[in-house]
Amino acid sequence: MEKKYRIQIFPNHEVIVVLFKGTVQLKDMIDYVDELYAHRDFNQGFSILYDFRGSFALGYRMEVFTFMDKLKKLRSESSKHKKIAALIDGLNQRFLGKIFLKLAKSINLDFEMFDYPEPCVQWITENQEKQKVLLGLIADARKELV
């Protein structure tokens, strides 16, 4: 079965970019988290940028709680504050994101949703050079995914 996501970790920029494609279900999100936490370059303190544009997030409110319980267990040993940004382009993504937003603070996550890459990377970092690099990385990764 083909993965619905692609993980790219950029240690020099302390950011993880995760791109999703097709119909993304809860199982895909759990598989992604398992793979990310097992990745040799993973660092709990890195910001994460999710790019859901062009995908369809299929889930139910109860499934978000299951996903959050998994994250809570994985993050239980970390007190590091982490920024998580999501690029979205659909109402279903926005709905599920709002549920996640309400729960994220309880596990020390700062979560925001964005419609466009520019404000998204500006929120992740104030460093303009880093913003330019991140915009390029997102664009390149999106081209490779399609």
Short mmCIF file of the C-alpha atoms (twelve columns), coordinates in Angstrom:
data_MODEL
# 
_entry.id   MODEL 
# 
loop_
_atom_site.group_PDB 
_atom_site.id 
_atom_site.type_symbol 
_atom_site.label_atom_id 
_atom_site.label_alt_id 
_atom_site.label_comp_id 
_atom_site.label_asym_id 
_atom_site.label_seq_id 
_atom_site.Cartn_x 
_atom_site.Cartn_y 
_atom_site.Cartn_z 
_atom_site.pdbx_PDB_model_num 
ATOM 1   C CA . MET A 1   0.000   0.000  0.000  1 
ATOM 2   C CA . GLU A 2   1.327   3.411  -0.981 1 
ATOM 3   C CA . LYS A 3   2.102   5.875  1.803  1 
ATOM 4   C CA . LYS A 4   -0.083  8.991  1.903  1 
ATOM 5   C CA . TYR A 5   2.694   11.138 3.319  1 
ATOM 6   C CA . ARG A 6   6.311   12.098 2.886  1 
ATOM 7   C CA . ILE A 7   8.537   13.178 5.767  1 
ATOM 8   C CA . GLN A 8   11.512  15.475 5.243  1 
ATOM 9   C CA . ILE A 9   13.655  16.536 8.189  1 
ATOM 10  C CA . PHE A 10  15.927  19.551 7.818  1 
ATOM 11  C CA . PRO A 11  18.188  19.530 10.913 1 
ATOM 12  C CA . ASN A 12  20.071  22.685 9.874  1 
ATOM 13  C CA . HIS A 13  16.787  24.608 9.905  1 
ATOM 14  C CA . GLU A 14  15.263  22.735 12.867 1 
ATOM 15  C CA . VAL A 15  12.111  22.003 10.889 1 
ATOM 16  C CA . ILE A 16  10.244  18.937 9.690  1 
ATOM 17  C CA . VAL A 17  8.096   19.154 6.566  1 
ATOM 18  C CA . VAL A 18  5.387   16.530 6.100  1 
ATOM 19  C CA . LEU A 19  3.424   16.467 2.861  1 
ATOM 20  C CA . PHE A 20  0.195   14.546 2.471  1 
ATOM 21  C CA . LYS A 21  -1.562  13.374 -0.684 1 
ATOM 22  C CA . GLY A 22  -4.775  11.612 -1.610 1 
ATOM 23  C CA . THR A 23  -7.293  10.649 1.034  1 
ATOM 24  C CA . VAL A 24  -5.612  10.816 4.434  1 
ATOM 25  C CA . GLN A 25  -7.196  8.753  7.202  1 
ATOM 26  C CA . LEU A 26  -6.384  8.367  10.869 1 
ATOM 27  C CA . LYS A 27  -4.315  5.242  10.171 1 
ATOM 28  C CA . ASP A 28  -2.099  7.296  7.833  1 
ATOM 29  C CA . MET A 29  -1.556  9.873  10.582 1 
ATOM 30  C CA . ILE A 30  -0.654  7.181  13.126 1 
ATOM 31  C CA . ASP A 31  1.709   5.525  10.633 1 
ATOM 32  C CA . TYR A 32  3.312   8.918  9.987  1 
ATOM 33  C CA . VAL A 33  3.841   9.583  13.717 1 
ATOM 34  C CA . ASP A 34  5.366   6.128  14.236 1 
ATOM 35  C CA . GLU A 35  7.750   6.650  11.314 1 
ATOM 36  C CA . LEU A 36  8.665   10.177 12.401 1 
ATOM 37  C CA . TYR A 37  9.497   9.219  15.988 1 
ATOM 38  C CA . ALA A 38  11.629  6.313  14.720 1 
ATOM 39  C CA . HIS A 39  13.556  8.512  12.246 1 
ATOM 40  C CA . ARG A 40  17.231  8.930  13.150 1 
ATOM 41  C CA . ASP A 41  17.155  12.721 12.528 1 
ATOM 42  C CA . PHE A 42  13.976  13.340 14.534 1 
ATOM 43  C CA . ASN A 43  14.196  15.937 17.290 1 
ATOM 44  C CA . GLN A 44  11.224  16.712 19.565 1 
ATOM 45  C CA . GLY A 45  12.119  20.402 19.540 1 
ATOM 46  C CA . PHE A 46  11.923  20.904 15.770 1 
ATOM 47  C CA . SER A 47  8.944   22.796 14.369 1 
ATOM 48  C CA . ILE A 48  6.679   20.794 12.070 1 
ATOM 49  C CA . LEU A 49  5.022   22.067 8.929  1 
ATOM 50  C CA . TYR A 50  2.200   19.897 7.606  1 
ATOM 51  C CA . ASP A 51  1.161   20.471 3.999  1 
ATOM 52  C CA . PHE A 52  -2.312  19.043 3.481  1 
ATOM 53  C CA . ARG A 53  -3.003  21.014 0.293  1 
ATOM 54  C CA . GLY A 54  -4.438  18.812 -2.406 1 
ATOM 55  C CA . SER A 55  -5.317  16.014 -0.003 1 
ATOM 56  C CA . PHE A 56  -8.600  15.065 1.601  1 
ATOM 57  C CA . ALA A 57  -8.508  14.554 5.356  1 
ATOM 58  C CA . LEU A 58  -11.020 11.890 6.271  1 
ATOM 59  C CA . GLY A 59  -11.704 11.573 9.944  1 
ATOM 60  C CA . TYR A 60  -14.189 11.850 12.721 1 
ATOM 61  C CA . ARG A 61  -14.011 13.842 15.905 1 
ATOM 62  C CA . MET A 62  -13.444 10.714 18.014 1 
ATOM 63  C CA . GLU A 63  -10.512 9.697  15.809 1 
ATOM 64  C CA . VAL A 64  -8.790  12.995 16.573 1 
ATOM 65  C CA . PHE A 65  -8.922  12.082 20.279 1 
ATOM 66  C CA . THR A 66  -7.289  8.713  19.516 1 
ATOM 67  C CA . PHE A 67  -4.532  10.487 17.576 1 
ATOM 68  C CA . MET A 68  -4.040  13.012 20.389 1 
ATOM 69  C CA . ASP A 69  -3.764  10.215 22.976 1 
ATOM 70  C CA . LYS A 70  -0.949  8.703  20.915 1 
ATOM 71  C CA . LEU A 71  0.830   12.074 20.707 1 
ATOM 72  C CA . LYS A 72  0.350   12.641 24.428 1 
ATOM 73  C CA . LYS A 73  2.075   9.323  25.213 1 
ATOM 74  C CA . LEU A 74  4.946   10.079 22.844 1 
ATOM 75  C CA . ARG A 75  5.410   13.616 24.149 1 
ATOM 76  C CA . SER A 76  5.061   12.705 27.831 1 
ATOM 77  C CA . GLU A 77  8.819   12.794 28.310 1 
ATOM 78  C CA . SER A 78  9.269   16.126 26.545 1 
ATOM 79  C CA . SER A 79  8.596   19.511 28.044 1 
ATOM 80  C CA . LYS A 80  9.825   21.219 24.893 1 
ATOM 81  C CA . HIS A 81  7.398   23.668 23.382 1 
ATOM 82  C CA . LYS A 82  6.850   22.959 19.712 1 
ATOM 83  C CA . LYS A 83  5.294   24.929 16.867 1 
ATOM 84  C CA . ILE A 84  3.146   23.000 14.429 1 
ATOM 85  C CA . ALA A 85  1.799   24.704 11.322 1 
ATOM 86  C CA . ALA A 86  -0.674  23.225 8.867  1 
ATOM 87  C CA . LEU A 87  -1.176  24.365 5.284  1 
ATOM 88  C CA . ILE A 88  -4.770  23.573 4.400  1 
ATOM 89  C CA . ASP A 89  -7.130  24.108 1.493  1 
ATOM 90  C CA . GLY A 90  -10.346 22.356 2.428  1 
ATOM 91  C CA . LEU A 91  -13.229 22.621 4.863  1 
ATOM 92  C CA . ASN A 92  -12.749 19.095 6.180  1 
ATOM 93  C CA . GLN A 93  -9.101  19.899 6.941  1 
ATOM 94  C CA . ARG A 94  -10.165 23.087 8.738  1 
ATOM 95  C CA . PHE A 95  -12.784 21.203 10.799 1 
ATOM 96  C CA . LEU A 96  -10.346 18.508 11.954 1 
ATOM 97  C CA . GLY A 97  -7.670  21.154 12.519 1 
ATOM 98  C CA . LYS A 98  -9.958  23.121 14.840 1 
ATOM 99  C CA . ILE A 99  -10.503 20.031 16.975 1 
ATOM 100 C CA . PHE A 100 -6.730  19.429 17.070 1 
ATOM 101 C CA . LEU A 101 -6.193  23.119 17.942 1 
ATOM 102 C CA . LYS A 102 -8.347  22.809 21.062 1 
ATOM 103 C CA . LEU A 103 -6.409  19.772 22.275 1 
ATOM 104 C CA . ALA A 104 -2.865  20.778 21.249 1 
ATOM 105 C CA . LYS A 105 -2.142  23.145 24.127 1 
ATOM 106 C CA . SER A 106 -2.644  20.329 26.636 1 
ATOM 107 C CA . ILE A 107 0.490   18.620 25.274 1 
ATOM 108 C CA . ASN A 108 2.597   21.767 24.899 1 
ATOM 109 C CA . LEU A 109 1.999   22.271 21.178 1 
ATOM 110 C CA . ASP A 110 1.460   25.647 19.547 1 
ATOM 111 C CA . PHE A 111 -0.713  24.853 16.511 1 
ATOM 112 C CA . GLU A 112 -1.934  27.183 13.749 1 
ATOM 113 C CA . MET A 113 -3.562  26.660 10.353 1 
ATOM 114 C CA . PHE A 114 -2.731  28.638 7.224  1 
ATOM 115 C CA . ASP A 115 -4.113  28.914 3.705  1 
ATOM 116 C CA . TYR A 116 -0.823  30.063 2.143  1 
ATOM 117 C CA . PRO A 117 2.858   29.122 2.628  1 
ATOM 118 C CA . GLU A 118 4.204   32.653 3.227  1 
ATOM 119 C CA . PRO A 119 2.341   33.454 6.464  1 
ATOM 120 C CA . CYS A 120 2.913   29.874 7.551  1 
ATOM 121 C CA . VAL A 121 6.714   30.097 7.426  1 
ATOM 122 C CA . GLN A 122 6.616   33.628 8.875  1 
ATOM 123 C CA . TRP A 123 4.832   32.178 11.891 1 
ATOM 124 C CA . ILE A 124 7.391   29.368 12.235 1 
ATOM 125 C CA . THR A 125 10.389  31.713 12.126 1 
ATOM 126 C CA . GLU A 126 11.007  35.446 12.124 1 
ATOM 127 C CA . ASN A 127 14.354  34.964 10.355 1 
ATOM 128 C CA . GLN A 128 13.812  36.162 6.763  1 
ATOM 129 C CA . GLU A 129 16.634  34.062 5.308  1 
ATOM 130 C CA . LYS A 130 15.234  30.959 6.943  1 
ATOM 131 C CA . GLN A 131 11.769  31.882 5.600  1 
ATOM 132 C CA . LYS A 132 13.109  31.991 2.033  1 
ATOM 133 C CA . VAL A 133 14.816  28.630 2.456  1 
ATOM 134 C CA . LEU A 134 11.682  27.041 3.930  1 
ATOM 135 C CA . LEU A 135 9.491   28.363 1.106  1 
ATOM 136 C CA . GLY A 136 11.899  26.815 -1.400 1 
ATOM 137 C CA . LEU A 137 11.975  23.509 0.475  1 
ATOM 138 C CA . ILE A 138 8.174   23.346 0.567  1 
ATOM 139 C CA . ALA A 139 7.867   24.143 -3.145 1 
ATOM 140 C CA . ASP A 140 10.518  21.569 -4.101 1 
ATOM 141 C CA . ALA A 141 9.012   18.885 -1.884 1 
ATOM 142 C CA . ARG A 142 5.524   19.507 -3.286 1 
ATOM 143 C CA . LYS A 143 6.844   19.139 -6.878 1 
ATOM 144 C CA . GLU A 144 8.527   15.843 -5.981 1 
ATOM 145 C CA . LEU A 145 5.380   14.505 -4.317 1 
ATOM 146 C CA . VAL A 146 3.113   15.058 -7.314 1 
# 
